[in-house]
Coordinates of C-alpha atoms and ligand atoms in Angstrom, one line a residue:
M1 CA -0.4 46.6 112.7
L2 CA -0.6 45.1 109.2
G3 CA -2.0 41.5 108.8
L4 CA 0.6 39.0 107.6
M5 CA -1.2 37.6 104.7
Q6 CA -0.4 37.7 101.1
D7 CA -1.2 41.1 99.2
Q8 CA -2.3 39.1 95.8
Q9 CA -4.2 41.7 93.7
L10 CA -7.6 40.5 92.3
L11 CA -7.2 40.3 88.8
I12 CA -9.5 38.9 86.4
S13 CA -6.6 36.6 84.4
S14 CA -6.8 34.5 87.7
L15 CA -10.1 33.4 86.9
I16 CA -9.1 32.0 83.6
E17 CA -5.9 30.2 84.8
F18 CA -8.4 28.8 87.6
A19 CA -10.6 27.4 85.1
D20 CA -8.0 26.0 82.9
C21 CA -6.1 24.4 86.1
H22 CA -9.2 22.8 87.9
H23 CA -11.9 22.6 84.9
G24 CA -10.0 22.2 81.8
D25 CA -12.3 19.9 80.2
T26 CA -15.3 21.5 81.2
E27 CA -17.1 22.4 78.0
I28 CA -18.0 25.7 76.5
V29 CA -20.6 25.4 73.7
S30 CA -21.7 28.0 71.1
R31 CA -24.4 28.6 68.3
R32 CA -22.2 30.4 65.9
V33 CA -23.4 33.3 63.5
E34 CA -22.2 30.5 60.8
G35 CA -25.5 28.7 62.3
D36 CA -23.5 25.6 63.6
I37 CA -22.8 24.6 67.3
H38 CA -19.0 24.9 68.1
R39 CA -17.6 22.9 71.2
T40 CA -14.5 23.9 73.2
T41 CA -13.4 23.9 76.7
W42 CA -12.1 26.1 79.5
R43 CA -8.5 24.9 78.2
E44 CA -8.7 25.8 74.8
V45 CA -10.5 29.1 76.0
A46 CA -7.5 29.8 78.0
A47 CA -5.1 28.9 75.6
R48 CA -6.7 31.3 73.1
S49 CA -7.0 34.2 75.5
R50 CA -3.4 33.9 75.7
Q51 CA -3.0 34.0 72.2
V52 CA -4.9 37.3 72.2
A53 CA -2.9 38.5 74.8
N54 CA 0.3 38.1 72.5
A55 CA -1.9 39.7 69.7
L56 CA -2.4 42.5 71.7
D57 CA 1.0 43.1 72.9
Q58 CA 2.1 43.0 69.2
E59 CA -0.5 45.7 68.3
Q60 CA 1.6 47.8 71.0
L61 CA -1.6 48.9 72.7
G62 CA -1.0 50.7 75.9
F63 CA -2.0 49.8 79.2
G64 CA -5.8 50.7 80.0
D65 CA -6.3 51.3 75.9
R66 CA -9.8 50.3 74.8
V67 CA -10.4 47.1 72.8
A68 CA -13.9 47.0 71.9
T69 CA -16.6 44.4 70.9
L70 CA -19.4 44.1 69.0
A71 CA -20.7 40.7 69.4
W72 CA -23.1 38.0 70.3
N73 CA -22.5 35.4 73.2
G74 CA -20.0 33.1 72.1
Y75 CA -16.5 31.4 72.7
R76 CA -14.4 34.3 70.8
H77 CA -16.2 36.8 72.8
L78 CA -15.4 34.9 75.8
E79 CA -11.4 34.7 74.8
L80 CA -11.7 38.6 74.5
Y81 CA -13.1 39.2 77.6
Y82 CA -10.2 37.4 79.2
G83 CA -7.5 38.2 76.7
V84 CA -8.1 41.7 76.8
S85 CA -8.8 42.5 80.7
G86 CA -6.0 40.2 81.7
T87 CA -3.1 42.6 79.9
G88 CA -4.3 45.5 81.5
R89 CA -6.4 46.5 78.5
V90 CA -10.0 47.6 78.7
L91 CA -12.8 45.6 77.2
H92 CA -15.3 47.7 75.9
T93 CA -18.6 45.9 74.7
V94 CA -20.7 47.9 72.8
N95 CA -24.5 47.3 72.0
P96 CA -24.9 46.4 68.6
R97 CA -28.7 46.9 68.7
L98 CA -28.0 50.7 69.4
H99 CA -28.4 53.1 66.4
P100 CA -25.1 53.0 64.0
D101 CA -24.8 56.9 64.8
Q102 CA -25.0 56.2 68.6
I103 CA -22.2 53.1 68.2
A104 CA -20.0 55.6 66.2
W105 CA -20.4 58.1 69.1
I106 CA -19.9 55.6 71.8
T107 CA -16.5 54.5 69.9
N108 CA -15.2 57.7 69.5
H109 CA -16.1 58.6 73.3
A110 CA -14.2 55.6 74.5
E111 CA -11.4 55.9 72.0
D112 CA -11.5 52.6 71.1
E113 CA -8.2 51.2 69.3
I114 CA -9.5 48.0 68.0
M115 CA -13.0 46.8 67.2
C116 CA -13.7 43.0 67.2
F117 CA -17.1 42.3 65.6
D118 CA -19.4 39.2 64.5
L119 CA -20.1 39.1 60.6
S120 CA -23.6 39.7 61.6
F121 CA -22.5 43.6 62.3
L122 CA -20.6 44.1 59.2
P123 CA -23.2 46.4 57.8
I124 CA -22.8 48.4 60.9
V125 CA -19.1 48.5 60.4
Q126 CA -19.1 49.5 56.9
Q127 CA -21.3 52.3 57.8
I128 CA -19.5 53.5 60.7
H129 CA -15.6 52.7 60.1
G130 CA -15.0 56.2 58.3
E131 CA -16.2 58.0 61.5
C132 CA -14.1 56.2 63.9
P133 CA -10.5 57.4 63.8
T134 CA -9.1 56.2 66.7
V135 CA -9.6 52.4 65.6
K136 CA -6.7 51.3 64.0
K137 CA -7.7 47.8 63.1
W138 CA -11.3 46.0 62.5
I139 CA -11.4 42.1 63.3
A140 CA -13.9 40.0 62.0
L141 CA -14.7 37.3 65.1
C142 CA -14.3 34.5 61.9
D143 CA -12.2 32.2 60.3
A144 CA -10.0 33.6 57.5
D145 CA -11.6 32.4 54.7
K146 CA -15.0 33.7 56.1
L147 CA -13.6 37.0 55.7
P148 CA -15.4 39.4 53.3
A149 CA -13.2 40.1 50.4
D150 CA -14.7 43.6 49.2
S151 CA -16.0 44.9 52.5
G152 CA -14.5 48.2 51.8
I153 CA -13.1 48.3 55.3
P154 CA -9.7 49.2 55.4
K155 CA -7.2 47.2 58.1
L156 CA -9.6 44.5 58.4
E157 CA -8.4 41.0 59.6
S158 CA -10.1 37.7 60.7
Y159 CA -9.8 36.6 64.3
E160 CA -8.5 33.4 63.5
A161 CA -5.7 34.8 61.2
W162 CA -4.8 38.0 64.3
I163 CA -4.3 35.1 66.6
S164 CA -3.1 32.0 64.7
T165 CA 0.7 33.0 64.6
H166 CA 0.9 33.9 68.4
S167 CA 1.9 31.5 71.1
S168 CA -0.4 30.2 73.5
T169 CA 1.8 30.7 76.6
Y170 CA 1.8 34.3 78.3
D171 CA 2.7 35.3 81.7
W172 CA -0.5 37.5 82.7
P173 CA 1.1 40.9 84.2
S174 CA 0.2 41.7 87.9
F175 CA -1.0 45.2 88.6
D176 CA -3.2 47.4 90.8
E177 CA -6.6 45.5 91.1
N178 CA -8.1 48.8 90.8
S179 CA -7.0 49.2 87.0
A180 CA -9.8 49.5 84.7
S181 CA -11.0 46.1 83.3
S182 CA -14.0 46.8 81.3
M183 CA -16.7 49.4 80.5
C184 CA -20.1 49.6 79.5
Y185 CA -22.4 52.2 78.1
T186 CA -25.7 52.7 79.6
S187 CA -28.4 52.6 76.9
G188 CA -28.8 56.4 77.0
T189 CA -32.7 56.5 77.1
T190 CA -32.1 60.1 78.1
G191 CA -29.0 62.2 76.7
N192 CA -25.9 60.7 75.3
P193 CA -24.9 57.1 76.7
K194 CA -22.3 57.1 79.5
A195 CA -20.1 54.6 80.5
A196 CA -19.5 52.6 83.8
L197 CA -15.8 51.8 84.0
Y198 CA -15.4 48.5 85.9
S199 CA -12.3 47.6 87.5
H200 CA -10.6 44.3 88.1
R201 CA -11.3 44.6 92.0
S202 CA -15.2 45.5 91.3
T203 CA -15.3 42.8 88.9
M204 CA -13.8 40.0 91.2
L205 CA -15.9 41.0 94.3
H206 CA -19.0 41.1 92.2
T207 CA -18.0 37.4 90.7
Y208 CA -17.5 36.2 94.2
A209 CA -20.8 37.6 95.4
S210 CA -22.8 36.7 92.8
A211 CA -22.1 33.0 92.7
M212 CA -23.2 32.4 96.4
P213 CA -26.0 30.0 97.1
D214 CA -28.9 32.9 97.6
V215 CA -27.7 34.7 94.5
M216 CA -27.0 32.5 91.7
A217 CA -25.7 29.5 93.0
M218 CA -23.5 28.6 90.4
S219 CA -21.3 25.3 90.6
A220 CA -19.2 23.3 88.7
R221 CA -22.0 21.0 88.3
D222 CA -24.2 23.5 86.3
S223 CA -24.4 24.1 82.8
V224 CA -25.1 27.6 82.1
L225 CA -27.3 29.5 79.5
P226 CA -26.4 33.1 79.7
V227 CA -29.5 34.4 77.3
V228 CA -28.6 37.8 78.6
P229 CA -26.0 39.5 76.2
M230 CA -22.3 39.8 76.9
F231 CA -22.7 43.3 75.4
H232 CA -25.1 44.1 78.0
V233 CA -23.2 44.5 81.7
N234 CA -21.2 41.4 80.9
A235 CA -24.1 39.1 81.0
W236 CA -24.7 39.9 84.5
G237 CA -21.1 38.5 85.2
I238 CA -21.3 35.0 84.2
P239 CA -18.6 34.7 81.9
Y240 CA -16.8 35.5 85.1
S241 CA -18.5 33.5 87.7
A242 CA -18.9 30.7 85.4
A243 CA -14.9 30.4 85.4
L244 CA -14.8 31.0 89.4
V245 CA -16.9 27.5 89.8
G246 CA -16.0 25.9 86.6
A247 CA -19.2 25.7 85.2
K248 CA -20.3 24.5 81.6
L249 CA -21.3 27.4 79.5
V250 CA -23.7 27.5 76.6
F251 CA -23.7 30.7 74.6
P252 CA -27.0 31.2 72.3
G253 CA -25.4 33.3 69.5
P254 CA -27.4 35.3 67.8
A255 CA -30.2 33.0 68.0
L256 CA -32.9 34.2 70.5
D257 CA -36.2 33.3 69.1
G258 CA -38.0 30.7 71.5
K259 CA -37.4 27.4 69.5
S260 CA -33.6 28.0 69.5
V261 CA -33.4 28.9 72.9
F262 CA -35.3 25.7 74.1
E263 CA -33.3 23.4 72.0
L264 CA -30.2 24.6 73.4
I265 CA -31.3 24.1 76.8
E266 CA -32.4 20.6 76.3
T267 CA -29.6 19.5 74.1
E268 CA -26.8 21.1 76.4
K269 CA -28.7 20.2 79.3
V270 CA -28.8 23.7 80.8
S271 CA -29.9 23.7 84.5
F272 CA -29.3 27.2 84.9
A273 CA -30.3 30.5 82.7
A274 CA -30.4 34.1 82.6
G275 CA -32.3 36.6 80.5
V276 CA -34.7 39.6 80.3
P277 CA -38.3 39.1 80.7
T278 CA -38.9 39.3 76.6
V279 CA -36.8 36.5 75.6
W280 CA -38.5 34.3 78.4
Q281 CA -41.7 35.0 76.9
M282 CA -40.9 34.0 73.5
M283 CA -39.8 30.9 74.9
L284 CA -42.6 30.4 77.1
G285 CA -44.7 31.4 74.0
H286 CA -43.1 28.3 72.1
M287 CA -43.4 25.9 74.7
Q288 CA -47.0 26.6 75.4
A289 CA -47.9 26.4 71.6
N290 CA -45.8 23.2 71.2
G291 CA -46.5 21.3 74.6
L292 CA -43.1 21.2 75.5
E293 CA -41.6 20.6 78.9
F294 CA -38.1 21.3 80.2
S295 CA -36.1 18.1 81.1
T296 CA -33.1 19.5 83.0
L297 CA -33.4 23.4 83.8
K298 CA -33.8 24.2 87.5
R299 CA -33.1 27.7 87.9
T300 CA -33.7 30.8 86.1
V301 CA -32.6 34.6 86.8
I302 CA -35.2 37.0 85.4
G303 CA -33.9 40.8 85.6
G304 CA -33.6 43.8 83.7
S305 CA -37.1 45.1 83.9
A306 CA -39.8 43.7 86.4
C307 CA -40.7 40.2 85.7
P308 CA -44.6 39.7 85.3
P309 CA -46.2 37.5 87.8
A310 CA -47.7 35.5 85.1
M311 CA -44.1 34.4 83.9
I312 CA -43.2 33.7 87.4
D313 CA -46.2 31.4 87.9
A314 CA -45.6 29.6 84.6
F315 CA -42.2 28.8 85.2
Q316 CA -42.6 27.9 89.0
H317 CA -45.8 25.9 88.7
Q318 CA -46.2 24.8 85.4
Y319 CA -42.4 23.9 84.4
G320 CA -40.9 23.5 88.0
V321 CA -38.2 25.9 87.3
E322 CA -37.4 28.3 90.4
V323 CA -37.5 31.9 89.0
L324 CA -34.9 34.2 90.8
H325 CA -36.2 37.7 90.1
A326 CA -32.9 40.1 90.2
W327 CA -32.4 43.8 90.1
G328 CA -29.6 45.9 88.8
M329 CA -28.1 48.0 86.7
T330 CA -25.0 49.1 84.6
E331 CA -23.7 51.2 87.2
L332 CA -24.1 48.2 89.5
S333 CA -21.9 45.5 87.6
P334 CA -25.0 44.7 87.5
L335 CA -26.3 42.9 90.6
G336 CA -27.7 44.6 93.3
T337 CA -30.7 42.3 94.6
L338 CA -31.6 39.0 94.0
C339 CA -34.9 37.4 95.2
T340 CA -34.8 33.8 97.1
L341 CA -37.1 32.8 99.9
K342 CA -36.0 32.7 103.6
N343 CA -36.8 29.7 105.7
K344 CA -40.1 31.1 107.3
H345 CA -41.7 31.7 103.6
L346 CA -41.1 27.9 102.7
T347 CA -44.5 27.1 104.7
Q348 CA -46.1 29.8 103.4
M349 CA -49.2 29.5 100.9
P350 CA -48.4 29.7 97.4
E351 CA -50.2 33.3 96.9
Q352 CA -47.9 34.6 99.9
Q353 CA -44.8 33.1 98.2
M354 CA -45.6 34.8 94.9
A355 CA -46.1 38.1 96.6
I356 CA -42.4 37.8 97.7
R357 CA -41.3 36.4 94.2
L358 CA -42.5 39.4 92.9
K359 CA -40.1 41.6 94.8
Q360 CA -36.6 42.1 93.4
G361 CA -34.9 40.5 96.4
R362 CA -32.8 41.1 99.0
G363 CA -29.5 43.0 99.1
I364 CA -26.4 40.8 98.1
F365 CA -23.4 41.4 100.6
G366 CA -21.5 44.0 99.2
I367 CA -24.3 46.4 98.4
E368 CA -25.8 48.5 101.1
M369 CA -29.1 50.5 100.1
K370 CA -31.5 52.9 101.5
I371 CA -34.6 54.7 100.5
V372 CA -35.1 58.5 101.2
D373 CA -38.1 60.9 100.7
P374 CA -37.5 64.2 98.3
E375 CA -35.8 65.7 101.2
G376 CA -33.0 63.0 101.7
K377 CA -34.7 61.9 104.7
V378 CA -34.5 57.9 105.0
L379 CA -37.6 56.3 105.0
P380 CA -38.4 52.9 107.1
W381 CA -38.2 49.6 106.0
D382 CA -42.0 48.7 106.2
G383 CA -42.8 47.5 102.8
K384 CA -45.0 50.5 102.5
A385 CA -43.0 53.6 102.5
S386 CA -41.7 54.3 98.9
G387 CA -38.7 56.6 98.2
D388 CA -36.0 56.8 95.8
L389 CA -33.3 54.2 96.0
L390 CA -29.8 55.1 96.9
V391 CA -27.0 52.2 97.0
T392 CA -23.3 52.0 97.6
G393 CA -20.7 49.4 97.5
P394 CA -17.1 48.2 96.2
W395 CA -18.9 47.3 92.5
V396 CA -21.2 50.4 92.5
I397 CA -20.1 53.3 90.0
K398 CA -18.0 56.2 91.7
N399 CA -18.3 58.2 88.2
Y400 CA -18.8 57.8 84.9
F401 CA -15.9 57.6 82.1
K402 CA -15.0 61.0 81.5
G403 CA -17.8 62.2 83.8
E404 CA -17.8 66.1 84.4
S405 CA -19.8 66.0 87.6
D406 CA -19.9 63.9 90.6
P407 CA -23.0 61.8 90.5
L408 CA -22.9 60.8 94.2
V409 CA -25.3 62.0 96.9
R410 CA -23.2 62.3 99.8
D411 CA -24.6 61.4 103.4
A412 CA -23.8 63.2 107.1
K413 CA -20.4 61.1 107.3
G414 CA -19.6 62.1 103.5
R415 CA -20.0 58.8 102.4
G416 CA -21.2 58.7 98.8
W417 CA -24.1 56.9 97.5
F418 CA -25.5 56.5 93.9
P419 CA -28.7 57.7 93.3
T420 CA -30.2 54.9 91.3
G421 CA -33.1 56.7 89.6
D422 CA -35.5 53.7 90.9
V423 CA -38.1 54.1 93.2
A424 CA -38.9 51.5 95.9
T425 CA -40.1 49.9 98.9
I426 CA -37.9 47.8 101.5
D427 CA -39.7 45.5 103.9
A428 CA -38.9 44.3 107.1
D429 CA -36.9 41.3 105.8
G430 CA -34.9 43.4 103.5
Y431 CA -36.7 42.7 100.4
L432 CA -36.7 45.3 97.8
Q433 CA -39.7 46.1 95.5
I434 CA -39.0 48.6 92.6
T435 CA -42.2 50.3 92.3
D436 CA -41.2 52.4 89.2
R437 CA -38.2 54.5 87.5
S438 CA -38.3 58.0 89.4
K439 CA -39.4 59.4 85.9
D440 CA -42.2 57.1 85.3
V441 CA -43.8 57.2 88.4
I442 CA -47.4 58.7 88.2
K443 CA -48.4 61.5 90.4
S444 CA -52.2 61.2 91.2
G445 CA -53.6 63.6 93.6
G446 CA -50.4 63.7 95.5
E447 CA -50.1 59.8 96.1
W448 CA -47.9 57.6 93.6
I449 CA -49.0 55.1 91.5
S450 CA -46.6 52.4 90.4
S451 CA -46.7 51.9 86.6
I452 CA -45.1 48.5 86.8
E453 CA -48.3 47.4 89.1
V454 CA -50.6 48.9 86.7
E455 CA -48.5 46.9 83.9
N456 CA -48.5 43.6 85.4
I457 CA -52.3 43.3 86.0
A458 CA -52.7 44.3 82.5
V459 CA -50.2 41.6 81.2
A460 CA -52.1 39.0 83.6
H461 CA -55.1 39.2 81.3
P462 CA -54.8 36.4 78.7
A463 CA -55.6 38.6 75.8
I464 CA -52.8 41.3 76.6
A465 CA -49.3 40.2 75.4
M466 CA -47.7 43.5 76.4
A467 CA -48.4 46.8 78.3
A468 CA -47.0 50.2 79.3
C469 CA -48.6 52.2 81.7
I470 CA -47.7 56.2 81.4
G471 CA -49.3 59.3 83.0
V472 CA -51.3 61.8 81.3
A473 CA -52.0 65.4 82.7
H474 CA -55.2 66.1 84.4
P475 CA -56.7 69.1 85.7
K476 CA -57.7 67.8 89.1
W477 CA -55.4 65.0 89.8
D478 CA -52.4 66.4 88.2
E479 CA -51.7 62.9 86.6
R480 CA -53.7 59.6 85.8
P481 CA -52.7 56.6 84.8
V482 CA -53.5 55.2 81.0
V483 CA -52.3 51.8 80.0
V484 CA -51.2 51.0 76.4
V485 CA -51.5 47.5 75.2
V486 CA -50.6 45.1 72.6
K487 CA -53.2 42.2 72.2
Q488 CA -52.1 38.6 72.0
P489 CA -52.6 37.6 68.1
G490 CA -56.1 36.7 67.5
A491 CA -57.3 37.9 70.9
E492 CA -59.6 40.5 71.8
V493 CA -60.5 42.4 74.7
S494 CA -62.5 45.6 75.0
C495 CA -61.5 48.6 77.1
K496 CA -64.6 48.1 79.4
E497 CA -63.3 44.6 79.9
L498 CA -59.7 45.3 80.7
L499 CA -60.7 48.0 83.1
A500 CA -63.0 45.7 84.9
F501 CA -60.2 43.2 85.2
Y502 CA -58.5 45.5 87.5
E503 CA -61.4 45.5 90.0
G504 CA -60.2 44.2 93.3
K505 CA -56.7 43.6 92.0
T506 CA -55.7 47.2 93.0
A507 CA -56.9 50.2 94.9
R508 CA -59.7 52.1 93.1
W509 CA -57.8 55.3 92.4
Q510 CA -54.9 53.4 91.0
I511 CA -57.1 51.7 88.2
P512 CA -56.0 53.5 84.8
D513 CA -58.5 55.7 83.5
D514 CA -58.2 54.7 79.8
V515 CA -56.9 51.6 77.5
V516 CA -55.3 52.6 74.5
F517 CA -54.5 49.7 72.0
A518 CA -51.8 49.9 70.0
E519 CA -49.8 47.4 67.6
S520 CA -46.7 47.7 69.1
I521 CA -44.9 49.3 72.0
P522 CA -41.4 51.0 71.5
I523 CA -38.9 48.9 72.9
G524 CA -35.1 50.3 73.7
A525 CA -31.8 48.4 72.8
T526 CA -31.9 46.7 76.1
G527 CA -35.3 45.6 75.7
K528 CA -36.6 48.2 78.1
I529 CA -40.1 50.0 77.1
L530 CA -39.1 53.2 76.0
K531 CA -41.5 55.4 78.0
A532 CA -40.4 58.8 76.7
R533 CA -41.1 57.7 73.1
L534 CA -44.4 56.3 74.2
R535 CA -45.2 59.8 75.7
E536 CA -44.0 61.5 72.2
Q537 CA -46.3 59.2 70.2
L538 CA -49.0 59.8 72.6
S539 CA -48.7 63.7 72.9
D540 CA -51.8 64.6 71.2
Y541 CA -53.8 61.9 73.4
R542 CA -56.6 63.4 75.6
L543 CA -58.1 61.5 78.7
P544 CA -61.8 60.5 78.0
G545 CA -64.3 63.3 79.6
L546 CA -61.4 66.2 79.1
Ligands
ADP1 P1 -30.1 51.5 81.3 O1 -29.8 52.1 82.6 O2 -29.0 51.7 80.4 O3 -31.5 51.3 80.6 P2 -29.9 48.8 82.8 O4 -29.7 47.5 82.5 O5 -28.5 49.1 83.5 O6 -29.9 49.8 81.5 O7 -31.0 49.1 83.5 C1 -31.5 49.5 84.9 C2 -32.8 49.7 85.1 O8 -33.4 48.7 84.8 C3 -32.6 49.8 86.6 O9 -32.3 50.9 87.2 C4 -34.3 49.6 86.6 O10 -34.8 50.6 86.7 C5 -34.6 48.5 85.8 N1 -34.7 47.0 86.4 C6 -33.8 46.1 86.3 N2 -34.1 45.2 86.9 C7 -35.3 45.3 87.3 C8 -36.3 44.4 87.7 N3 -36.1 43.3 88.2 N4 -37.4 45.0 88.1 C9 -37.8 46.1 87.7 N5 -37.0 47.2 86.9 C10 -35.5 46.7 87.0

């Protein structure tokens, strides 16, 4: 017997209509490429996303056709999020930090029909437009009078001119909620990039889940600053969850330096922010150098790579901002776990609480996870056993766009689990701790050493700005850890002093064999350390005494 409730499809267009209807006058504030601060509202964004929808219909794009963006976080990008997906076309957010050859490759692979770009990325478009035959229109996200006259790009139009002739009324279509809504390519640190293709259903379920109290706890009273880019896994879903709850949105545009981000937090009374550790590192550096304090910021989600303990400490204890450490990936839309304390932790000592906050958190309802040994045997949740992490759930990838082979691992019941490539422990309370990417784990004498742990200790040293740990071949132990570090400007520390700093903080055999001082460490397009590149750079390196 079927239930007797309405079977409305879960569609992204319902979010923007809801925000318009219930939170129409709530502000959306953007720092623009032009440098000024632009203010609009959910009502205006909704109206203009309907103009986008009408414009796309006139372009005669088919259902499921791809519209790409090469853009910072801002209101026009938000309008495209709703205008494109709401009509049943697919929003393809391209990461502008990738190499232009890779951007061209991705554009062709996705078969993008329209490309909308911020003027900061004009040089990229000038370089690639001739190699992207599927793109029939290039749209610069600017006013008509800002359109460069002699760009050399055929079929170039300004966004404002493109939408201005269209009506702001539109009847969003209803269709199967499993239809594709947006796509995002992984950074492709190994091989060619691969795309996760999200559906309206997966996005809507992720949106509901991400706003829950023990997840991002977002509400209509929040002023939300997604520093995490809208071109990187949909800014962790915030453009959608902010509409779901009617929060104010504050977009940083291209200005991600510490001073600009801090100023925006203060002037726009931001209560909740989200970003990767490197961005917060810059902002904390600016605050410490200038003796600044927050007056409104209450919570910040930090993820994308492991949040160093010193950062959690600074936010929590120096500035009174709660850190929500989160783990996820492009293939998970991206949220998998988020770290909030349980009641029983609230009476614990600060050190014990810190040990929990360092973990990546508990699974969000909707995500099931397990850790397995190399034979696929499920390992216990005891906080000690560490194994390959597999996940399943309604917003977890089933296959890549144009994927040739099935990436899932089947269990005895035939259920498909996505192998994350991460190595983790899970404790009895369900807290996940990522110890490594499986390809980065250091295997020493049959035991595993977590490169994240080695790096966290190094960056806790006041003279160290950045650290990356890699395994180096060793005749007896197979591999031994070596930590590559970049010093804080003007700071000094010797190899011996840094190694002595590890004493008592980790098991003796997990202390690195050597320290390599470097001017910089290679970082990829999503802010993560490129370990493969680092290994290449150190290919001639030999351990001391060998
Ligand atoms: P890509 O796979 O394209 O590099 P993602 O942003 O999808 O980009 O990266 C996901 C990976 O980032 C995870 O599989 C994990 O290795 C790492 N990661 C994400 N969040 C954390 C975190 N809080 N701590 C440690 N690693 C993390």
